[in-house]
Short mmCIF file of C-alpha atoms and ligand atoms in Angstrom, two decimals:
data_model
loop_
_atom_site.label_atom_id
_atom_site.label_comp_id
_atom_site.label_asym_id
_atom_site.label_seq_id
_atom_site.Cartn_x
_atom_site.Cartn_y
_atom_site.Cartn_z
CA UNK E 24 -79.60 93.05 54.06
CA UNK E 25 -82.92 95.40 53.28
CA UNK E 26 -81.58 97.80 50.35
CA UNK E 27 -83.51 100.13 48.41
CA UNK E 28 -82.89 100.56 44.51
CA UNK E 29 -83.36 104.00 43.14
CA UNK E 30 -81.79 104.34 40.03
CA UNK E 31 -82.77 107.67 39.16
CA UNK E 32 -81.84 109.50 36.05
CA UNK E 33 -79.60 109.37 32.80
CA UNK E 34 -77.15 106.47 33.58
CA UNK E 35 -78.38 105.89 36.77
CA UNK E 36 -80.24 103.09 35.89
CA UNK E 37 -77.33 101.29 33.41
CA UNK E 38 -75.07 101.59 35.95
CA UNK E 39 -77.34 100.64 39.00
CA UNK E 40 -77.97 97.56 36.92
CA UNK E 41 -74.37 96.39 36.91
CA UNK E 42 -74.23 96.54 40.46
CA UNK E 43 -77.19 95.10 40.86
CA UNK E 44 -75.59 91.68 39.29
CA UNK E 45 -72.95 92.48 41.74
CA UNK E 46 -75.36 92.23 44.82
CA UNK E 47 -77.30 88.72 43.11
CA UNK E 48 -73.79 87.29 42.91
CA UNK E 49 -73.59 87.68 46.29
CA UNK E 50 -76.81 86.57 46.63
CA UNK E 51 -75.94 83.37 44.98
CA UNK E 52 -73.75 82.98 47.87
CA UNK E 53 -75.77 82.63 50.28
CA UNK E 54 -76.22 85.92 51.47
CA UNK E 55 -79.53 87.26 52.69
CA UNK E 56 -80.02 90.31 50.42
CA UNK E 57 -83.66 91.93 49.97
CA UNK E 58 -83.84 94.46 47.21
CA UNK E 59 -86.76 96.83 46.79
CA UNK E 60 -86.74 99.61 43.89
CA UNK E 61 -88.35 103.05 43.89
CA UNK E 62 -87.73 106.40 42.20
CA UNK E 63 -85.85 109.80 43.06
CA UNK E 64 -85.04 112.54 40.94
CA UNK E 65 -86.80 113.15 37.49
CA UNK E 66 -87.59 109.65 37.74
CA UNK E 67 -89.51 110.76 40.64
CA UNK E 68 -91.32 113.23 39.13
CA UNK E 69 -92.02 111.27 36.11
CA UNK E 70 -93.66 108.52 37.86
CA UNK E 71 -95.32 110.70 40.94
CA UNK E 72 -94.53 114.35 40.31
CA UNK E 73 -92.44 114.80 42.93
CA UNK E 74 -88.53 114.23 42.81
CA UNK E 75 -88.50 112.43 46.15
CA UNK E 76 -91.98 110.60 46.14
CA UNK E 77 -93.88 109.80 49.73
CA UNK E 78 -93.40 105.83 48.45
CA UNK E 79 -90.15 106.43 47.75
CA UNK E 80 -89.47 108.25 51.05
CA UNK E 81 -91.05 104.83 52.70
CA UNK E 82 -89.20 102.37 51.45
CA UNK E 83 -85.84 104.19 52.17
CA UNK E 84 -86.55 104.97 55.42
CA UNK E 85 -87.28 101.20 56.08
CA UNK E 86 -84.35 99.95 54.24
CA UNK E 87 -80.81 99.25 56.43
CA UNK E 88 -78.91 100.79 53.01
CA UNK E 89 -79.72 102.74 49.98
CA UNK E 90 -78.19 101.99 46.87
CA UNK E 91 -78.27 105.09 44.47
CA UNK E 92 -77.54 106.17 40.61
CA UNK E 93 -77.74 109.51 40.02
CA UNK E 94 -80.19 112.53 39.64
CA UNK E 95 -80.57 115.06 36.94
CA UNK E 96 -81.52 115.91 32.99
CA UNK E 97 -81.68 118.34 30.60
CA UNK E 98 -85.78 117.86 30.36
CA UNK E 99 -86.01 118.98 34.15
CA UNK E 100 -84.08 122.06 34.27
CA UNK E 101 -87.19 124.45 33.66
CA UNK E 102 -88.77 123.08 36.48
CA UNK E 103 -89.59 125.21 39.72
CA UNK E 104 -86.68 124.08 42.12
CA UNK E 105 -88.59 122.43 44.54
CA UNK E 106 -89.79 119.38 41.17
CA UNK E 107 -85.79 119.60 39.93
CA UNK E 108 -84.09 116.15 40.43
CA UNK E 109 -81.41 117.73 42.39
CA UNK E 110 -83.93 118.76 45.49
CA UNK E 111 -84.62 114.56 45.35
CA UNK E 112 -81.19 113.97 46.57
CA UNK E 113 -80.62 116.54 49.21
CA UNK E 114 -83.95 115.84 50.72
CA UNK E 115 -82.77 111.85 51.06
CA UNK E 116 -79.64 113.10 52.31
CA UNK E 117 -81.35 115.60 55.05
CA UNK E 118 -84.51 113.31 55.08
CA UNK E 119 -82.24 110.00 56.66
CA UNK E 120 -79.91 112.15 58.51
CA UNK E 121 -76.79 111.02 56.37
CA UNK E 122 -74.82 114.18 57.43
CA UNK E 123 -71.16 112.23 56.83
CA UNK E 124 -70.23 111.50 53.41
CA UNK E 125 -67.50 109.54 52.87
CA UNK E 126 -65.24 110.04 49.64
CA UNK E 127 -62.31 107.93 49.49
CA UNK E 128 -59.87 108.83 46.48
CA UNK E 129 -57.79 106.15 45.63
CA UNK E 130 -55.64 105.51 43.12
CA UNK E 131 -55.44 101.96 41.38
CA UNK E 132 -51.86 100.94 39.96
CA UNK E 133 -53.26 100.18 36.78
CA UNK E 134 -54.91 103.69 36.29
CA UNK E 135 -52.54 105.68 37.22
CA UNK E 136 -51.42 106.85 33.58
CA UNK E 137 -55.74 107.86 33.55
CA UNK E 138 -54.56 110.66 35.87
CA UNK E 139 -54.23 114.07 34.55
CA UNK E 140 -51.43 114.53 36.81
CA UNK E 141 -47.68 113.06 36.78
CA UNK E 142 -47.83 109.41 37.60
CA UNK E 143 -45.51 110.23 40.22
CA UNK E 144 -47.93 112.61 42.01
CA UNK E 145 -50.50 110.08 42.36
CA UNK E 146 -49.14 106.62 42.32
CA UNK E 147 -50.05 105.25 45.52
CA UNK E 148 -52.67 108.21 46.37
CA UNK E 149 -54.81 107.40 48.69
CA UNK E 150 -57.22 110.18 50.16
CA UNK E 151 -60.66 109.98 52.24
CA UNK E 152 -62.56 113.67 51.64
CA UNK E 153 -65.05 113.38 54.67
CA UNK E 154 -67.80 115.97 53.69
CA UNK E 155 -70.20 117.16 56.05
CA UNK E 156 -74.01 116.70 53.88
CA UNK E 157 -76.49 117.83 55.37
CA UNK E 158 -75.50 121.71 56.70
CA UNK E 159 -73.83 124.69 55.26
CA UNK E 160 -75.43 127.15 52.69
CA UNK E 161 -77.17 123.86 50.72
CA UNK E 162 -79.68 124.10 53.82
CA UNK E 163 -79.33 127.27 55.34
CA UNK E 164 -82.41 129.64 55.60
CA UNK E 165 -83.28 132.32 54.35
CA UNK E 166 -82.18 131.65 50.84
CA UNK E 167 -84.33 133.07 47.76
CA UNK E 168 -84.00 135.90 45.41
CA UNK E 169 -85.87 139.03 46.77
CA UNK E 170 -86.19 143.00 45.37
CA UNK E 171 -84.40 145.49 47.68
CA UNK E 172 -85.43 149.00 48.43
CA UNK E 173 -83.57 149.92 45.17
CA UNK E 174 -85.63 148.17 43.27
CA UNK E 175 -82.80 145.87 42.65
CA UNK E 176 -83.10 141.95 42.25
CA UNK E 177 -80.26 140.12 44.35
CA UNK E 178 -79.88 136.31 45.21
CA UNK E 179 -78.85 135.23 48.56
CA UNK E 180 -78.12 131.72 50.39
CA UNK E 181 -77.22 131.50 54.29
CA UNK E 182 -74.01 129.84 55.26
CA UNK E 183 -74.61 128.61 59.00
CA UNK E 184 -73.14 125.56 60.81
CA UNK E 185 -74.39 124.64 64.37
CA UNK E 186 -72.23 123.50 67.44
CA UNK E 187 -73.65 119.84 67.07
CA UNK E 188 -73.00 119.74 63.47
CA UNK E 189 -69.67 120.17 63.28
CA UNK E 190 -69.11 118.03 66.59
CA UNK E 191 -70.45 114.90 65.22
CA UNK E 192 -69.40 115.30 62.09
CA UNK E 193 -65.72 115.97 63.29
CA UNK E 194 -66.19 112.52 65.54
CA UNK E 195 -66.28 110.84 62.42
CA UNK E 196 -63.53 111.81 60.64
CA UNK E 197 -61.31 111.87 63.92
CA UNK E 198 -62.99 107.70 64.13
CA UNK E 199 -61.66 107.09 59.82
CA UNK E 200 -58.37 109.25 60.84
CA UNK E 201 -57.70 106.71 63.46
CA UNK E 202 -57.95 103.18 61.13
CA UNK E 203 -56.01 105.35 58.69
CA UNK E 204 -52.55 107.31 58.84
CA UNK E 205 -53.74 109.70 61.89
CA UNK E 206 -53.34 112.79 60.07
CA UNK E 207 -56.66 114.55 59.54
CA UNK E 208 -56.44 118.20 57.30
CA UNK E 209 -59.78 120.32 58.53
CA UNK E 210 -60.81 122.73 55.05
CA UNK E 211 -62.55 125.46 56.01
CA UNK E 212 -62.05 129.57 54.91
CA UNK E 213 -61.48 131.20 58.57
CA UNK E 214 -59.89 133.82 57.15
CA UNK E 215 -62.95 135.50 55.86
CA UNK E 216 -66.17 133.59 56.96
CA UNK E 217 -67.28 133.10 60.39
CA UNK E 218 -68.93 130.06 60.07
CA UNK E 219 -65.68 128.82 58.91
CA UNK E 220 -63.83 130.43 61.94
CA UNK E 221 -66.18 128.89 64.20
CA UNK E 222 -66.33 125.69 62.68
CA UNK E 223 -62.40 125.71 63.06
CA UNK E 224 -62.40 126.62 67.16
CA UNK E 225 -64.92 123.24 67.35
CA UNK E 226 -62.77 121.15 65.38
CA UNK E 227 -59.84 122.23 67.79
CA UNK E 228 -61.58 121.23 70.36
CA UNK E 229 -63.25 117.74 69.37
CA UNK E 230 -59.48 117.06 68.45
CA UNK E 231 -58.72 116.92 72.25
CA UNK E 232 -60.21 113.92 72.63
CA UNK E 233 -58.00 111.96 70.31
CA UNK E 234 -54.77 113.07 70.79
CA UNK E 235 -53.44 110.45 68.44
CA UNK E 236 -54.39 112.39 65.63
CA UNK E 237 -52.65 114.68 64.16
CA UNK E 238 -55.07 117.49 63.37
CA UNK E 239 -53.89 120.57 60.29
CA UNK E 240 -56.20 123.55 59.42
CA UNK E 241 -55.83 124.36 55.35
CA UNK E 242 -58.21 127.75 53.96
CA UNK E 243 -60.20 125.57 51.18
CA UNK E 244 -58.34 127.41 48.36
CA UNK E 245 -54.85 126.46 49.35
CA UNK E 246 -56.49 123.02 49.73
CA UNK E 247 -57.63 123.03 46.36
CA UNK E 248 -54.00 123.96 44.85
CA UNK E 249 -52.18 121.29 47.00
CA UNK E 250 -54.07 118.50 45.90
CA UNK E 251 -53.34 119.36 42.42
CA UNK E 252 -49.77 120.31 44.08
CA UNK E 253 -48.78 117.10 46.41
CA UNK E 254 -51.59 115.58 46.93
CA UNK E 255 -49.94 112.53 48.73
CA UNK E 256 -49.76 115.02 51.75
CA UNK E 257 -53.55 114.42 52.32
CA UNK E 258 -54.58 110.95 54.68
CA UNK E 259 -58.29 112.33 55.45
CA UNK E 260 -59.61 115.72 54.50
CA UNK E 261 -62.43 117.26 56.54
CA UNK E 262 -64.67 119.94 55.19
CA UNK E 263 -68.38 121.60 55.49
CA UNK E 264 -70.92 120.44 52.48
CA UNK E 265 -69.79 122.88 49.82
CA UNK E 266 -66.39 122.95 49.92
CA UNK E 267 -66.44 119.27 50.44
CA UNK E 268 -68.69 119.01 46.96
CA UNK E 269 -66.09 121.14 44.93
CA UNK E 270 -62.90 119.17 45.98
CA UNK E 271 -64.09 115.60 46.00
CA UNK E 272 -65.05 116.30 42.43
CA UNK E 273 -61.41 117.30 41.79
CA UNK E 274 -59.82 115.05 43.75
CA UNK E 275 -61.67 112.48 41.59
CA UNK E 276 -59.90 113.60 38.56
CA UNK E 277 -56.38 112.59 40.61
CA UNK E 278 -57.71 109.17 40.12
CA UNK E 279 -58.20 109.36 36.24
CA UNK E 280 -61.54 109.03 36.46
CA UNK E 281 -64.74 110.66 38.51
CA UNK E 282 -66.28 107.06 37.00
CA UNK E 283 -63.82 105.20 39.67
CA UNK E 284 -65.06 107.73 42.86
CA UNK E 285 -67.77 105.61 45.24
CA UNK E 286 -69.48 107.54 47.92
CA UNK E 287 -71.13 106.52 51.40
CA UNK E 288 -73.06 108.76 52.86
CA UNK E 289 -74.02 107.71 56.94
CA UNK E 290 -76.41 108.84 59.71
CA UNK E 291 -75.27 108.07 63.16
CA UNK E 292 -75.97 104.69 62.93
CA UNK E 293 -73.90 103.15 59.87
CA UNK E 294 -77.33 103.37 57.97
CA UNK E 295 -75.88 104.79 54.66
CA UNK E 296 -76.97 105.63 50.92
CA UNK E 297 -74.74 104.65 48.52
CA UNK E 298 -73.83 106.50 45.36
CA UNK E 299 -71.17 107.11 42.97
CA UNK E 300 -69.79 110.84 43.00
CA UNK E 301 -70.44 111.39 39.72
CA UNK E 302 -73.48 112.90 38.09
CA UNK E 303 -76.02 111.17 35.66
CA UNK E 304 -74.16 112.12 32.48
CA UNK E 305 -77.61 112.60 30.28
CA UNK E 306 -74.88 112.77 27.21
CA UNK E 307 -74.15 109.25 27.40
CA UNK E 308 -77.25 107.77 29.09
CA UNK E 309 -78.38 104.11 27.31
CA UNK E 310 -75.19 104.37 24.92
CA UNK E 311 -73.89 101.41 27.10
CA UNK E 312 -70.39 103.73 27.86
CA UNK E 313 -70.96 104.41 31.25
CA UNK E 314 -67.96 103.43 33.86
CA UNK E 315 -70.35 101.43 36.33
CA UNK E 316 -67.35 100.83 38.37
CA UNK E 317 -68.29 103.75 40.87
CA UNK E 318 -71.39 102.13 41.67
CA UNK E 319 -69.65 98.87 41.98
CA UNK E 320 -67.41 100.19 44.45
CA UNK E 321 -70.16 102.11 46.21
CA UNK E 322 -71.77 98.60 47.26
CA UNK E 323 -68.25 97.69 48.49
CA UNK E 324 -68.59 100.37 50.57
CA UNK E 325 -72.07 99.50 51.95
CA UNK E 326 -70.52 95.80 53.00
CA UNK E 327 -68.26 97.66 54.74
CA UNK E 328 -69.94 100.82 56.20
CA UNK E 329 -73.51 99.75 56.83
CA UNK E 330 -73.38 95.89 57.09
CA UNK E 331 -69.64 95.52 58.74
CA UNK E 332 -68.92 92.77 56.30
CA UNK E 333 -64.97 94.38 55.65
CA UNK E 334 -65.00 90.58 53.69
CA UNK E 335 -67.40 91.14 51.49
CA UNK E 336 -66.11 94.98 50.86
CA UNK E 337 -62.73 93.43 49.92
CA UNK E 338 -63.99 91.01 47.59
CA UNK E 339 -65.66 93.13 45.72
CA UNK E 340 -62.67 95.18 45.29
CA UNK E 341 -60.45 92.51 44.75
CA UNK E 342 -62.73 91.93 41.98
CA UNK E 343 -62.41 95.02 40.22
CA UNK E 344 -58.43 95.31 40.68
CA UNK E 345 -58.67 92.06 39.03
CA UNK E 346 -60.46 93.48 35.72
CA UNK E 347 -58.39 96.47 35.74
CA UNK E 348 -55.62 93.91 35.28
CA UNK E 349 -56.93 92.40 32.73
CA UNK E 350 -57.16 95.80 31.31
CA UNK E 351 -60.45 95.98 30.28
CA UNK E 352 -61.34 99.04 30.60
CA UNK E 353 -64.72 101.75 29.74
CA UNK E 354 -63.84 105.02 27.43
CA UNK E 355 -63.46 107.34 30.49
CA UNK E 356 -60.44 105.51 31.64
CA UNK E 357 -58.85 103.73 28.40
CA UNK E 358 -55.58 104.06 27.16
CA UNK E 359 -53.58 102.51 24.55
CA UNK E 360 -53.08 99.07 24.21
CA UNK E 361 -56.14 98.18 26.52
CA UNK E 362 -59.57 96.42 25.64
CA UNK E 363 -62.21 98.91 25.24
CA UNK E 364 -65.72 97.56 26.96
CA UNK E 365 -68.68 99.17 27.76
CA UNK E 366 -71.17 99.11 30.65
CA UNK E 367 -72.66 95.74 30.82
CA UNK E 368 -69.70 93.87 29.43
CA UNK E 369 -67.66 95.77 32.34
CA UNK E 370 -70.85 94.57 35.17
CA UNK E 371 -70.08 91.14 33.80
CA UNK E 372 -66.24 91.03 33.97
CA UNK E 373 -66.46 92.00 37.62
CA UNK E 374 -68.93 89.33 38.18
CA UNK E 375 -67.19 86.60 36.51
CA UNK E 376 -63.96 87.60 38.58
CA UNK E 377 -66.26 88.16 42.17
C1 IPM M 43 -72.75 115.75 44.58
C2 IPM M 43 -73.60 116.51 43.60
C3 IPM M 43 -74.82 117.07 44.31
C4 IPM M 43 -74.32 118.02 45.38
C5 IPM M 43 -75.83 117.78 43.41
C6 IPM M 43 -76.30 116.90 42.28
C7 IPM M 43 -77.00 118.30 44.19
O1 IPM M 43 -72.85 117.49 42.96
O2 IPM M 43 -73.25 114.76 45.16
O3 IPM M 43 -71.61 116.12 44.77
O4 IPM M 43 -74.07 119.21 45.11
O5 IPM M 43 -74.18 117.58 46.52
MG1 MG M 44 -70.79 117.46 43.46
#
């Protein structure tokens, strides 16, 4: 297993780290694992000037998995756009092809007082937001900000999805609808946008093909009131690259936690990058608080997604259930009467119970 480091910004590289023990554990076992580090985001232009260095670029696109932190500080928001940390991680994404990203919300029985919903709402939740990552108005052309004949200033982005796009991308989730409960919701806002209305007719049709799915459409904000509403209704959510960023982040908060949310992000081929959902939290970076259980979980995911080791996947978390009942837990997800840890402390729990 060939896996490239990039730890990237603010926690990234405290959380990255616990993982990291997670992946020589395995290691110890016996299994072949290769690790190679390099830098994206501000780490990126720190050490090369350029949030998604050529070197950097290399070594991911000759790794079989990327394992990733997180992107982004305060130091780096006066930069042009094309040096901000952010452009790092959507040219990875569009640079491997990883246009399916995988966001499973799942609710653990020992968090689910965390929630800021009814433990009844959420107790057994178990959600997979499919987001499309590499299309939609993130990558659309022309974008810019430009001086009309008024003399007025006005910003504009492109929203645009492609035939092919939405085809494969729809495969996929039709493919995780299938080894789930067959039910697969497709988000979209066809009652205004076009792109949305033909994403929608494409959808329909790719649904054809697996008739043991049950297929729903859902405009994106309904979507985003029912999973605050019922969101047990959900098995796997569908959706373009915008809407798909704006309700995995609140679907994470059904979990009690964005610091429990892992992500897999895939190209045709299983070859995936690996990252929790959450952001690199620059407020708590190197105050050893950090959840590093997202990142944890992300690696779970690469057993299973990239390296088809559904053992391995399931060991690992086996192995964080396992802390969570010993209810050890980080500040993002404590609650009375359980043992407060932080970040490295938390690495090492899950390693002791791997
Ligand atoms: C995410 C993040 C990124 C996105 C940012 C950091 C560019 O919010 O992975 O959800 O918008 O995709
Ligand atoms: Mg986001």
């Amino acid at each position: 297993m060939k896996i490239a480091v990039l730890p990237g910004d603010g926690i990234g590289p405290e959380i990255v780290a616990q993982a990291v023990k997670v992946l020589e554990a395995l290691r110890g076992d016996g299994i072949k694992i290769e690790l190679e580090y390099a830098h994206l985001g501000g780490a990126g232009y720190d050490a090369a000037g350029d949030p998604f260095p050529p070197a950097t670029e290399k070594l991911a696109l000759a790794a079989d998995a990327v394992l990733l932190g997180a992107v982004g500080g305060y130091q780096y928001d006066a930069l042009p756009r094309p040096l901000r940390p952010e452009q790092g991680l959507l040219r990875i994404r569009k640079g491997l092809g990883l246009f399916a990203n995988l966001r499973p919300a799942l609710v653990y029985p020992e968090l689910v007082n965390a929630s800021s919903l009814k433990p009844e709402l959420v107790s057994g939740l178990d959600i997979m937001i499919l987001r499309e990552l590499t299309g939609d108005i993130y990558f659309g052309q022309p974008r810019g900000i430009r001086t009309l004949d008024n003399g007025e200033r006005q910003g504009f982005d492109t929203m645009h999805y492609s035939e092919s796009e939405i085809r494969r991308v729809a495969h996929v989730g039709f493919q995780i609808a299938l080894k789930r409960n067959k039910r697969m919701c497709s988000v979209d806002k066809a009652n205004v946008l076009d792109t949305s209305m033909f994403w929608r007719e494409i959808v329909t049709d790719v649904a054809k093909e697996y008739p043991q799915v049950e297929l729903s459409h859902m405009y994106v904000d309904n979507a985003a009131m029912q999973l605050v509403r019922a969101p047990k209704q959900f098995d796997v959510i569908l959706t373009g690259n915008i809407f798909g960023d704006i309700l995995s982040d609140e679907a994470s908060m059904l979990t009690g936690s964005i610091g429990m949310l892992p992500s897999a992000s895939l190209d045709a081929n299983n070859k995936g990058l690996y990252e929790p959902c959450h952001g690199s939290a620059p407020d708590i970076a190197g105050k050893d608080i950090a959840n590093p259980l997202a990142t944890i979980l992300s690696v779970a995911m690469m057993m299973r997604y990239t390296f088809a080791r559904e053992d391995i996947a399931q060991r690992i978390e086996a192995a964080v259930r396992k802390v969570l009942q010993q209810g050890l837990r980080t500040g993002d997800i404590y609650e009375a009467g359980m043992q407060k840890i932080g970040t490295v402390a938390m690495g090492d729990a899950v390693v002791k119970s791997l």
